[in-house]
PDB file of C-alpha atoms and ligand atoms in Angstrom:
ATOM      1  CA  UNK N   1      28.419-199.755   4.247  1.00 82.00           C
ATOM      2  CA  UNK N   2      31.446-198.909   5.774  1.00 93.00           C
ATOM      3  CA  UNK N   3      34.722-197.143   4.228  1.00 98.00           C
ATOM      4  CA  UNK N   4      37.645-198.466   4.873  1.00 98.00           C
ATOM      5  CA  UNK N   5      41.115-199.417   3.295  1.00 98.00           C
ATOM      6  CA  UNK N   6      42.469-202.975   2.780  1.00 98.00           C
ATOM      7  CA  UNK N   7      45.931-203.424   2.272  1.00 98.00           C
ATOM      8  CA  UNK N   8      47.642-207.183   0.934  1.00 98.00           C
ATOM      9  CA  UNK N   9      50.533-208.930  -0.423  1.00 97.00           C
ATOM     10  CA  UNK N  10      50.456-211.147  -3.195  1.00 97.00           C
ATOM     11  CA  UNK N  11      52.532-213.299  -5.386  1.00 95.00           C
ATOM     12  CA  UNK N  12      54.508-214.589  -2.774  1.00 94.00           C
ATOM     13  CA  UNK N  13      55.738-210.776  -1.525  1.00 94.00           C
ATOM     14  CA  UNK N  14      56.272-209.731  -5.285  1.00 95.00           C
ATOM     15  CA  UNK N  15      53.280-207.614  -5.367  1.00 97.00           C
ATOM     16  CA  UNK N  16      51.823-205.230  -2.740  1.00 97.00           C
ATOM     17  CA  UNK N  17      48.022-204.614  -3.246  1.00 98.00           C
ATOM     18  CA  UNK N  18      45.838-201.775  -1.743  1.00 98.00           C
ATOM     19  CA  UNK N  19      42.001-201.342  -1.796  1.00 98.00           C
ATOM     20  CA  UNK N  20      39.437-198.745  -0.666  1.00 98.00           C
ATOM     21  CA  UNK N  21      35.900-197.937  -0.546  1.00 98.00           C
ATOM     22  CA  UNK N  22      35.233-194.218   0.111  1.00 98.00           C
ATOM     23  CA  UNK N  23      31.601-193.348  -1.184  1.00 98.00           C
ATOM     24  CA  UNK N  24      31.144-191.967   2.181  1.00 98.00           C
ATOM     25  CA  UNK N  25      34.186-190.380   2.450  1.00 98.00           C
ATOM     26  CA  UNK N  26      33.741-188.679  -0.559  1.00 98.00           C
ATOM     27  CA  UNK N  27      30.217-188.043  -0.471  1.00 97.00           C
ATOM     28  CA  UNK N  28      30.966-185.903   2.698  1.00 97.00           C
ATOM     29  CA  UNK N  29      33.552-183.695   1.219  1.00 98.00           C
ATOM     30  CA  UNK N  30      31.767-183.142  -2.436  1.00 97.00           C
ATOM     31  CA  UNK N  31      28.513-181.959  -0.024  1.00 96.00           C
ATOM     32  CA  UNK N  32      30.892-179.737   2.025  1.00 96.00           C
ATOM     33  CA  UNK N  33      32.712-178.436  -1.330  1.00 96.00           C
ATOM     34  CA  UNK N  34      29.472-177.915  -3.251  1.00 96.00           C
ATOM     35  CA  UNK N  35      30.794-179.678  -6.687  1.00 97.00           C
ATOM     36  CA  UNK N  36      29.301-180.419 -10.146  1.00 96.00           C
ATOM     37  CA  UNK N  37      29.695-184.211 -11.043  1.00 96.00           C
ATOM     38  CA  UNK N  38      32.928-183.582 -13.294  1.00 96.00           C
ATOM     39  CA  UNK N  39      34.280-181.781 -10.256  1.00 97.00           C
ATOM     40  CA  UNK N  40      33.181-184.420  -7.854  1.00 97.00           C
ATOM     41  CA  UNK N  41      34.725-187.226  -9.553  1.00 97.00           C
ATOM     42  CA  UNK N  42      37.821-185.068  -9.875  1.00 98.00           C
ATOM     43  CA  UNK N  43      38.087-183.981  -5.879  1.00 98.00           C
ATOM     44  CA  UNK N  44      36.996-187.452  -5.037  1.00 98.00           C
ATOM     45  CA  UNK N  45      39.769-189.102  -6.918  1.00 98.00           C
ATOM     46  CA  UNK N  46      42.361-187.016  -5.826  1.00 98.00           C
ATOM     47  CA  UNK N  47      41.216-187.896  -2.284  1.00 98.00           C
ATOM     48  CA  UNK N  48      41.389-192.018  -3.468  1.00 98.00           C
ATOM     49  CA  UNK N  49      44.482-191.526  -4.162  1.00 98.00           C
ATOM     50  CA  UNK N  50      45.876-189.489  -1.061  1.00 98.00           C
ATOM     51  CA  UNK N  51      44.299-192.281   0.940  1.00 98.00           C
ATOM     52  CA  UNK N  52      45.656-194.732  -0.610  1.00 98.00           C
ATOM     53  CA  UNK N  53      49.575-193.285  -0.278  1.00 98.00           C
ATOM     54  CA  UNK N  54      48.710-192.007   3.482  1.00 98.00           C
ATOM     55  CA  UNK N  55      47.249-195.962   4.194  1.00 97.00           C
ATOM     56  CA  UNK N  56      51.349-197.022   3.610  1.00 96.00           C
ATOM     57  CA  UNK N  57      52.692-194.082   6.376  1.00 96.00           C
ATOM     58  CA  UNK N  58      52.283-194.744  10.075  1.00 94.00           C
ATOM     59  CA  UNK N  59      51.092-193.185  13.625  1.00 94.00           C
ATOM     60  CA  UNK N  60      50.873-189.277  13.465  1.00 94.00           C
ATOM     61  CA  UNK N  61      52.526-189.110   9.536  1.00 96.00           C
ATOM     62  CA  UNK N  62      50.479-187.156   6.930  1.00 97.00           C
ATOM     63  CA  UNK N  63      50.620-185.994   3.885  1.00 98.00           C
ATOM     64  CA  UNK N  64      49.419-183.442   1.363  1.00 98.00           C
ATOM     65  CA  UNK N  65      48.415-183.996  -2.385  1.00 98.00           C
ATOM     66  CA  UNK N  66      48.368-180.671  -5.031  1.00 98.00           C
ATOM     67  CA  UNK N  67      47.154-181.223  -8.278  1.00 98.00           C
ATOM     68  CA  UNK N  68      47.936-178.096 -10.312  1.00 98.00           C
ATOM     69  CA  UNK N  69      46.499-178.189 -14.082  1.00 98.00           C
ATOM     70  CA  UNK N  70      45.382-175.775 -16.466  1.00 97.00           C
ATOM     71  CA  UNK N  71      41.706-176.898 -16.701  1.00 97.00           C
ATOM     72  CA  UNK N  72      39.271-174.771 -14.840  1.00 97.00           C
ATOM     73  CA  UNK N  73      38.768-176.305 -11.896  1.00 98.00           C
ATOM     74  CA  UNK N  74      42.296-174.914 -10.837  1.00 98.00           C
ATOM     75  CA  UNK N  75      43.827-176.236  -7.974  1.00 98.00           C
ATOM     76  CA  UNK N  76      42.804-179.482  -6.149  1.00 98.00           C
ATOM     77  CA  UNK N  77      44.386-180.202  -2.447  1.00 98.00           C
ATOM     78  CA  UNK N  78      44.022-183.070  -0.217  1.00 98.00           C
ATOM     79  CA  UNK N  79      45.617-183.675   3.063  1.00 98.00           C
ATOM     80  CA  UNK N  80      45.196-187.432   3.827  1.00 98.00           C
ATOM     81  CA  UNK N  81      46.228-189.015   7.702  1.00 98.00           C
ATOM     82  CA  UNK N  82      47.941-192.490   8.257  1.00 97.00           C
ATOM     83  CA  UNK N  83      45.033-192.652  10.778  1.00 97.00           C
ATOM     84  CA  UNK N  84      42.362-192.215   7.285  1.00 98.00           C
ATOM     85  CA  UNK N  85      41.216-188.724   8.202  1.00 98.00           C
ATOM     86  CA  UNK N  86      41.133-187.056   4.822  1.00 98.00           C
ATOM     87  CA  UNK N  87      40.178-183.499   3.406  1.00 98.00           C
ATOM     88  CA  UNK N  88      40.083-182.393   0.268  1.00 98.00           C
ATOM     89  CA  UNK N  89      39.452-178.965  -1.768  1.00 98.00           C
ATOM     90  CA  UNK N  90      39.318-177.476  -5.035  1.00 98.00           C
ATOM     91  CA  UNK N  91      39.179-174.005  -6.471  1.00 98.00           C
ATOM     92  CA  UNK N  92      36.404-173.968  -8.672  1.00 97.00           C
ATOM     93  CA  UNK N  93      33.771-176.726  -7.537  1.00 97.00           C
ATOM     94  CA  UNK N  94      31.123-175.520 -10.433  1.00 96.00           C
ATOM     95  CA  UNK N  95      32.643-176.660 -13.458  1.00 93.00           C
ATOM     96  CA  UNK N  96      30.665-178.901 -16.370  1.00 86.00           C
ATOM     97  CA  UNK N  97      31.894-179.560 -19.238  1.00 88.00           C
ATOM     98  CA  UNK N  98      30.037-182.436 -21.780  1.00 89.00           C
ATOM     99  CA  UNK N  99      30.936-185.969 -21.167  1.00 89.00           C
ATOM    100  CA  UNK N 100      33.601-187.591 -23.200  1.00 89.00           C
ATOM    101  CA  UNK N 101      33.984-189.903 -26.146  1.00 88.00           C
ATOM    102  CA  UNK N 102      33.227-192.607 -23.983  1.00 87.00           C
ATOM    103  CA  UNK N 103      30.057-190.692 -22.293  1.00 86.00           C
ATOM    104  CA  UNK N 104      32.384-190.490 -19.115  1.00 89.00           C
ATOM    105  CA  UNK N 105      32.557-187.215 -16.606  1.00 92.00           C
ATOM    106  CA  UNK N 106      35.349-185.091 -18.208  1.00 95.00           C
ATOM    107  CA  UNK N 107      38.268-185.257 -15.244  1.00 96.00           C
ATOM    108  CA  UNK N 108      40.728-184.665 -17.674  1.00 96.00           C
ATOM    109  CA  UNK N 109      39.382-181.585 -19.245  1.00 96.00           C
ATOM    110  CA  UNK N 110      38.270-179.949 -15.935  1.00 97.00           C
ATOM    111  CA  UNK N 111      41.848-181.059 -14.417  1.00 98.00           C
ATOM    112  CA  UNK N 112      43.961-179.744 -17.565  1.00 97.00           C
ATOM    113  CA  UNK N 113      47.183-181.822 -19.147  1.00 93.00           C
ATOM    114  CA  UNK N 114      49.409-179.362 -18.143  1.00 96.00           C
ATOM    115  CA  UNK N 115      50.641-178.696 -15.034  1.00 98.00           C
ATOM    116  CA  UNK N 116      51.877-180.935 -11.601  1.00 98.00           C
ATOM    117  CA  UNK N 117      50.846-183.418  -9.112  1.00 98.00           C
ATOM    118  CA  UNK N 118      53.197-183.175  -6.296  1.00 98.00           C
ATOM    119  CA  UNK N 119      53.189-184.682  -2.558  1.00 98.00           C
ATOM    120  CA  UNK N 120      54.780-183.236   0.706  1.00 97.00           C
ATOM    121  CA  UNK N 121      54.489-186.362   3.045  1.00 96.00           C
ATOM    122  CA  UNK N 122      55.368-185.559   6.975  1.00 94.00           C
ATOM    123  CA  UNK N 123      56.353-188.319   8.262  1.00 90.00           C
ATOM    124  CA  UNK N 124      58.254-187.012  11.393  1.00 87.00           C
ATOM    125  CA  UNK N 125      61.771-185.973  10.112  1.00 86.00           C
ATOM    126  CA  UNK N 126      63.303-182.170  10.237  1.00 86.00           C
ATOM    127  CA  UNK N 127      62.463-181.943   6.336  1.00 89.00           C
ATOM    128  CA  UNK N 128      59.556-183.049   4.599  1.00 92.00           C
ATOM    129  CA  UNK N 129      59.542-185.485   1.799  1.00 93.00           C
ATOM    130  CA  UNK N 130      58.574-183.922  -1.241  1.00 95.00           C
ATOM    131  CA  UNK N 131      58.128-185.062  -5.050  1.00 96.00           C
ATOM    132  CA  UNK N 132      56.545-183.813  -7.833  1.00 97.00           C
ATOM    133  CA  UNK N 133      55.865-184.786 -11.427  1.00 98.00           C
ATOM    134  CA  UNK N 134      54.280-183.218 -14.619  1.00 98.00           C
ATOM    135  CA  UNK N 135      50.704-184.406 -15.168  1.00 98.00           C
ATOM    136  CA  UNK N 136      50.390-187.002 -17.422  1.00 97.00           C
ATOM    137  CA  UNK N 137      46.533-187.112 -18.701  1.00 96.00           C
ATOM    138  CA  UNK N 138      44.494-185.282 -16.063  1.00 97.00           C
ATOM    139  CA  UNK N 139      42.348-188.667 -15.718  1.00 97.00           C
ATOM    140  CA  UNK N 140      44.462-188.779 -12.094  1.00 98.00           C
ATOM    141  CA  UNK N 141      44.554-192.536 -11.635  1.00 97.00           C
ATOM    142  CA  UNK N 142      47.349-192.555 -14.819  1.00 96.00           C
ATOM    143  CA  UNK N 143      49.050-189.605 -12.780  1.00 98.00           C
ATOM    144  CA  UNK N 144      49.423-191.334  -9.176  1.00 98.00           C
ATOM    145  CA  UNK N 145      50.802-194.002 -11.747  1.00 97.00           C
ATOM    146  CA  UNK N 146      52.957-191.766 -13.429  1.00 98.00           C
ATOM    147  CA  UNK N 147      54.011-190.494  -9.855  1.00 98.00           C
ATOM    148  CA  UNK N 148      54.736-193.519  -8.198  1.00 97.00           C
ATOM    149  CA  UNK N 149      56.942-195.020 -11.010  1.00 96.00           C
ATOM    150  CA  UNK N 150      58.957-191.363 -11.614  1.00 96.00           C
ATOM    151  CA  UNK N 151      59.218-190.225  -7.817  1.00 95.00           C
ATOM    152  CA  UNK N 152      59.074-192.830  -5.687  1.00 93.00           C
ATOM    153  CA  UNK N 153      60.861-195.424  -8.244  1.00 94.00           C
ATOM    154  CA  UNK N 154      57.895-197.976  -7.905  1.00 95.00           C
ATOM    155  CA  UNK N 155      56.086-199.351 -10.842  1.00 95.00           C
ATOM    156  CA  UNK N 156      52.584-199.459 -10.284  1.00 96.00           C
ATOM    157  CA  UNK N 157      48.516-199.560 -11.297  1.00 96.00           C
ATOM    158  CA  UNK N 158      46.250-196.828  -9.776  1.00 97.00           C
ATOM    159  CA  UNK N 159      42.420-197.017  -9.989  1.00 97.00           C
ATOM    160  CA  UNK N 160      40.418-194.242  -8.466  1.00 98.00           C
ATOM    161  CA  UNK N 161      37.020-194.199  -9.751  1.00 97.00           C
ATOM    162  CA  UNK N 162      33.352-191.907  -9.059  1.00 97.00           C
ATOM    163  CA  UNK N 163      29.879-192.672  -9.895  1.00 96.00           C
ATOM    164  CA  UNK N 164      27.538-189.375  -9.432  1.00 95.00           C
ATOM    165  CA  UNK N 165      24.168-190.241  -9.351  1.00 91.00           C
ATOM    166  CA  UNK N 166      21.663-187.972 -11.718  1.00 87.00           C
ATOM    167  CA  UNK N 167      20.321-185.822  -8.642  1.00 89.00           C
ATOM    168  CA  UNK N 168      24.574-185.101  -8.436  1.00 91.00           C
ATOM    169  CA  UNK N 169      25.117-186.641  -5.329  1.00 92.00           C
ATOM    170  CA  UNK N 170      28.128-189.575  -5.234  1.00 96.00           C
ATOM    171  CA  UNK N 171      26.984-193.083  -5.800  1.00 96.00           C
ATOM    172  CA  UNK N 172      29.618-194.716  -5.592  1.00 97.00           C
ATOM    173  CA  UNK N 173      33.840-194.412  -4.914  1.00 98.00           C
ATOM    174  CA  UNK N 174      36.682-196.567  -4.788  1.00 98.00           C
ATOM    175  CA  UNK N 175      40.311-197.008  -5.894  1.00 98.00           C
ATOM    176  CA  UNK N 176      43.072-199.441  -5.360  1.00 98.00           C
ATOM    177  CA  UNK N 177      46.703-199.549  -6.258  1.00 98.00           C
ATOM    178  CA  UNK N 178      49.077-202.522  -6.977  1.00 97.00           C
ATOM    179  CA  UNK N 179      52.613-201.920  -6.806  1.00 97.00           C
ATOM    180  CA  UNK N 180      55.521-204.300  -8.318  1.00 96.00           C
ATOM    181  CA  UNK N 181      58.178-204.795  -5.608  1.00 95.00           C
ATOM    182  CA  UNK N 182      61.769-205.674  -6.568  1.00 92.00           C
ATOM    183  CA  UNK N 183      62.304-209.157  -7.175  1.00 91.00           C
ATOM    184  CA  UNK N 184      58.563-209.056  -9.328  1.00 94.00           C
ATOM    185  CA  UNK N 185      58.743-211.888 -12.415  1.00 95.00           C
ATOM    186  CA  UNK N 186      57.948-210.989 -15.748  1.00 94.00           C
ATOM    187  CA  UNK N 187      55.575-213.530 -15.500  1.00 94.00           C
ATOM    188  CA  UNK N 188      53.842-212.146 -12.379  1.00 94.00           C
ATOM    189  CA  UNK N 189      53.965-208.803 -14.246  1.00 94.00           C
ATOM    190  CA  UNK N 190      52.130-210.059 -17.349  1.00 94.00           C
ATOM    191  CA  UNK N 191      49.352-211.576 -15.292  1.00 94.00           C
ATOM    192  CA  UNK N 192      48.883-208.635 -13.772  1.00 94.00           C
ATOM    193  CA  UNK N 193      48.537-206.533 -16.800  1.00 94.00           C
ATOM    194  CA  UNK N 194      46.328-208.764 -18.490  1.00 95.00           C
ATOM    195  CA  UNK N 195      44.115-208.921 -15.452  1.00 94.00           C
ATOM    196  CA  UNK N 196      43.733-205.273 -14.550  1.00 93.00           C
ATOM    197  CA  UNK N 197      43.072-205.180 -18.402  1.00 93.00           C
ATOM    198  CA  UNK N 198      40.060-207.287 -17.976  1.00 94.00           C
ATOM    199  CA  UNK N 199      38.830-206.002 -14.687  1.00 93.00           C
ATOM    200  CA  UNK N 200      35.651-203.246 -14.803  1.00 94.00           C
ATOM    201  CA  UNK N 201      35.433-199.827 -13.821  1.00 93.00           C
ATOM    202  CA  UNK N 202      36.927-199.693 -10.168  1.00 95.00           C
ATOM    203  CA  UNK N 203      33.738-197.505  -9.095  1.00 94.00           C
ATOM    204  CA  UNK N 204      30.945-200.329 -10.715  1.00 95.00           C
ATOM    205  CA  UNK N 205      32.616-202.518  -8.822  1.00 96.00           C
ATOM    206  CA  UNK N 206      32.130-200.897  -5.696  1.00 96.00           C
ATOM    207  CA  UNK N 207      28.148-199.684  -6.826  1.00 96.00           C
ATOM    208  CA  UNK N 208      27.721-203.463  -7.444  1.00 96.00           C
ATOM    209  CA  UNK N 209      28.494-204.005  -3.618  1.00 96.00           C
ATOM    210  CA  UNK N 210      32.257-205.521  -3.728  1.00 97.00           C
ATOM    211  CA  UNK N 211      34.047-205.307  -1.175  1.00 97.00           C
ATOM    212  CA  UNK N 212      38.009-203.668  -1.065  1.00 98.00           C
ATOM    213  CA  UNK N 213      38.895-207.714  -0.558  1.00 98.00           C
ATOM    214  CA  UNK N 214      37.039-208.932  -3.227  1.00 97.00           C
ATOM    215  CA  UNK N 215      38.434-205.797  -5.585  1.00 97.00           C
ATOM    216  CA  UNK N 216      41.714-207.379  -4.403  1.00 97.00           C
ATOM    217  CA  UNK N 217      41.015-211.366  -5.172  1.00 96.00           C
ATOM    218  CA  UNK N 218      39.669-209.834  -8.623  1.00 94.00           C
ATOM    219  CA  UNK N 219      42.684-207.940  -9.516  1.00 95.00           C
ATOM    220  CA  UNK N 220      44.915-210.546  -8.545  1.00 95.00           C
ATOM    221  CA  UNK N 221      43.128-214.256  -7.976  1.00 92.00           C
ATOM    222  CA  UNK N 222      42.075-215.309  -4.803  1.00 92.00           C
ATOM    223  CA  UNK N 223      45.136-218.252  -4.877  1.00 92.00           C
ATOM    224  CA  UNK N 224      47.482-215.126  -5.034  1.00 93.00           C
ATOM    225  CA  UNK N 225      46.632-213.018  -2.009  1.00 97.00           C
ATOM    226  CA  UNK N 226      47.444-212.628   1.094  1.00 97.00           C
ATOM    227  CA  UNK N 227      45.480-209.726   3.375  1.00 98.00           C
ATOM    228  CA  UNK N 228      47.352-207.831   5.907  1.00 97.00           C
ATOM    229  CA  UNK N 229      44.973-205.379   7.724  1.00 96.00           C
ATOM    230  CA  UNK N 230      42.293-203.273   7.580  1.00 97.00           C
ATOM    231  CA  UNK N 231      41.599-199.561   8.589  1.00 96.00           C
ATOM    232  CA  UNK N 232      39.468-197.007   8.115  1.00 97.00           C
ATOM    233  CA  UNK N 233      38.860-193.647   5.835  1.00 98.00           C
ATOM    234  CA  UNK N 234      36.732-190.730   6.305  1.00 98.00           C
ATOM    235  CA  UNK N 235      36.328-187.782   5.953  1.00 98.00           C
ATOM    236  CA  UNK N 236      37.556-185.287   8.652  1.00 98.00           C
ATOM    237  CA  UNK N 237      38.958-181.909   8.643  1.00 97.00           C
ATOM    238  CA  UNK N 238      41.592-180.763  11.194  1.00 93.00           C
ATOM    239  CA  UNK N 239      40.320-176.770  11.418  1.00 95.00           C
ATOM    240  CA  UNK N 240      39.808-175.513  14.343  1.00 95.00           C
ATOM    241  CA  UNK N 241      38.492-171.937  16.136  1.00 95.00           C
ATOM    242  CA  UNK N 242      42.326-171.843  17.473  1.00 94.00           C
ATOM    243  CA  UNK N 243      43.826-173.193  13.980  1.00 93.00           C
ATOM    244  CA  UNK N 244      41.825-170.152  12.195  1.00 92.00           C
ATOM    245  CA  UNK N 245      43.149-167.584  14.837  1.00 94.00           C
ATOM    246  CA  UNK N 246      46.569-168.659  14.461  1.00 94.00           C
ATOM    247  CA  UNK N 247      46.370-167.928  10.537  1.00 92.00           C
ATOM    248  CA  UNK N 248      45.052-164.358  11.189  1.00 93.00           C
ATOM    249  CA  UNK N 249      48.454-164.175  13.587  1.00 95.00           C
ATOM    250  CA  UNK N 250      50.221-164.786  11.136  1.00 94.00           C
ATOM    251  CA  UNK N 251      48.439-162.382   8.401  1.00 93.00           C
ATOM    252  CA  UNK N 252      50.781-159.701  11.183  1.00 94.00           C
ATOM    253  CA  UNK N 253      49.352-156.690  13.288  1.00 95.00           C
ATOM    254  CA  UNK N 254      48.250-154.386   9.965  1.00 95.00           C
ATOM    255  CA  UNK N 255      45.637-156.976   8.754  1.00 94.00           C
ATOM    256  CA  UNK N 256      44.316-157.500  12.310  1.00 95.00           C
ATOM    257  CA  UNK N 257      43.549-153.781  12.761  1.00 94.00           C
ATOM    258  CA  UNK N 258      41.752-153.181   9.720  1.00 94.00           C
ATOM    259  CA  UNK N 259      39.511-156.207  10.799  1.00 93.00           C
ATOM    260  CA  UNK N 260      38.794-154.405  13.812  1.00 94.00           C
ATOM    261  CA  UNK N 261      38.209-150.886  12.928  1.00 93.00           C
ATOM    262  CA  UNK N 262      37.083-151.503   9.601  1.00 93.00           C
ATOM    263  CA  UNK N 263      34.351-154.564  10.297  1.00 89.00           C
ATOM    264  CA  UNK N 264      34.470-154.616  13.814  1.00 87.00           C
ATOM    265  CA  UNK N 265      34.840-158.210  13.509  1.00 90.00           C
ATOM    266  CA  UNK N 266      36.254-160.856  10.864  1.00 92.00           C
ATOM    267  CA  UNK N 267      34.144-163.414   9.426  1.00 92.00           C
ATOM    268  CA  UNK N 268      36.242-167.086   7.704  1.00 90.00           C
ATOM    269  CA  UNK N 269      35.501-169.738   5.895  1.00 92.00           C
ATOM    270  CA  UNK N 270      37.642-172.893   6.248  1.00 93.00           C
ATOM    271  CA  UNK N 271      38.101-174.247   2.438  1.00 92.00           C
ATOM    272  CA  UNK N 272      38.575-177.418   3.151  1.00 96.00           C
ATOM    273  CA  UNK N 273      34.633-178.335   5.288  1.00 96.00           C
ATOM    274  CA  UNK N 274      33.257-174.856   4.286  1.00 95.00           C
ATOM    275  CA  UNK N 275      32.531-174.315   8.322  1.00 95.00           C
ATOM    276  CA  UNK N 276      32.543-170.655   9.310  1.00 95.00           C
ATOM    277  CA  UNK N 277      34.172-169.000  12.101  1.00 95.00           C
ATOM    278  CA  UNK N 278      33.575-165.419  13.525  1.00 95.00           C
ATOM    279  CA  UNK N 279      36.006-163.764  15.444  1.00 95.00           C
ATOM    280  CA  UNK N 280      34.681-161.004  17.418  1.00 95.00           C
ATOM    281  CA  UNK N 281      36.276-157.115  18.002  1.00 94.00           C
ATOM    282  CA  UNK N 282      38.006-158.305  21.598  1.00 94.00           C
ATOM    283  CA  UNK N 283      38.629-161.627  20.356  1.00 95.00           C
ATOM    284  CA  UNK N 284      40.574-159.874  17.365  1.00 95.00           C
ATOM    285  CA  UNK N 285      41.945-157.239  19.780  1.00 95.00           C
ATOM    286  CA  UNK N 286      43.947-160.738  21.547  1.00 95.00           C
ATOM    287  CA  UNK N 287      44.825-161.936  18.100  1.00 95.00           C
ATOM    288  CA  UNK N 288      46.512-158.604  17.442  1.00 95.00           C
ATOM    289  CA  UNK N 289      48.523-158.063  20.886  1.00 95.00           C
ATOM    290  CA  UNK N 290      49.864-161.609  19.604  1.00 94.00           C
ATOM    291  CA  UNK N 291      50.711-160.945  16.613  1.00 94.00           C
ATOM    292  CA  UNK N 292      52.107-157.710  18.014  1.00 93.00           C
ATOM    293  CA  UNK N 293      54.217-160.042  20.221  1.00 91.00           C
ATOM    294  CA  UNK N 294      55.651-161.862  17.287  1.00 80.00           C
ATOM    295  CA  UNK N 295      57.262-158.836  15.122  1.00 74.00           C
TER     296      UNK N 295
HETATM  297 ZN1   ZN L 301      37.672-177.237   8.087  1.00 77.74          ZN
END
């Protein structure tokens, strides 16, 4: 099945509504990253929820999500496309603690409740948007929550959920998030809450086959909704041979020249799809005269 994102209005325009299945999406980057389950569920969330705030932007506009807690997993980064490309990253993939109380994967203790989740969105002006708030629990559905209410002034419901299978490999992934737009009745409000309330695990529902539509009709009644459009997510990194040359550039002429005369060549990793490039002793010897060119 597919990935994609499903975005809707409801309650006669009071409510917006956004749904996604990513198992694929996420499945590709937790391979690429190497994670434990805890960490999977952790990256893989993080990624929901960049997709699901890059699904609102348009055309070229992107945007980058930085969890930084004080669990060990360390940092987790995700850059997530208006067109669905997303990446994600952490610093320590190979982290496991025990489940918790509820026999769940341990986000929040691998995440930390210290620390920040902050976004830089591009969206095409001089200055980038940027907003940032304290982590809230570490589970990272409550923090979206917590960010969308604090820095972007909208009260809303995040779900971003992970099934790992026992051979470690993702099962199953999906999020959604509804958002109150001004005007919303209390009454409209308290149906929500008591439905979300009632509604299962966001990633059952997707291992049980539901579709982002029928997440949405189940969150909010069928009666209620109104669907907008579809698009896709996946997973896609933007690195490139060129990207990775520019970055040793920009390390400046010093760097370079150890590379050459000390390994005769410079080996890198890109973090984000774990794809290697090698940069031979002329090709670094071009890199250099550049950055030479640039002091
Ligand atoms: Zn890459």
């Amino acid at each position: 099945m597919k990935d994609y994102v499903v975005k809707a209005t409801a309650y006669d325009g009071e409510v917006r509504a956004i749904a996604l299945r990513a198992t694929e999406m996420v499945k590709e980057a937790c391979k690429r990253q190497g994670t434990w389950p805890t960490a999977s569920a952790a990256l893989g969330r993080t990624m929901m929820g960049g997709a699901l705030m890059a699904s609102m932007l348009k055309g070229k506009d992107k945007l980058t999500v930085r969890i930084q807690g004080n669990g060990p997993i360390g940092e987790i980064i995700v850059d997530a496309h208006a067109s669905g490309a997303t990446r994600g990253t952490v610093t320590n993939p190979h982290v496991s603690p025990e489940l918790n109380s509820q026999g769940k994967l341990d986000v929040a203790r691998v995440v930390g409740n210290e620390g920040t989740l902050s976004v830089v969105k591009d969206i095409g002006m001089k200055e980038p948007f940027t907003g940032s708030v304290p982590i809230v629990s570490g589970e990272i559905g409550d923090d979206f929550t917590y960010y969308f209410a604090n820095s972007e002034q909208t009260p809303s419901s995040v779900g971003v959920g992970v099934l790992v299978n026992p051979d470690e490999s993702v099962l199953a992934a999906g999020g959604f998030v509804i958002q109150l737009l001004p005007g919303a009745k209390e009454a409209t409000i308290t149906e929500i809450e008591r439905r979300i309330g009632e509604t299962p695990p966001i990633s059952k529902l997707v291992e049980q086959g539901k579709t982002p539509e029928e997440i949405i009709t189940g969150l909010l009644g069928e009666e209620n909704v109104k669907f907008l459009e579809t698009k896709p997510v996946f997973f896609e990194c933007t690195c490139s041979k060129e990207r990775i040359g520019n970055a040793i550039i920009s390390l400046g002429p010093k760097e370079i020249e150890a590379m050459i005369t000390e390994d005769a060549g410079a080996e890198t990793v890109c973090h984000f799809c774990n794809e290697s490039y090698s940069f031979i002793e002329t090709e670094l010897e071009a890199l250099l005269e550049e950055a030479e060119s640039k002091r």
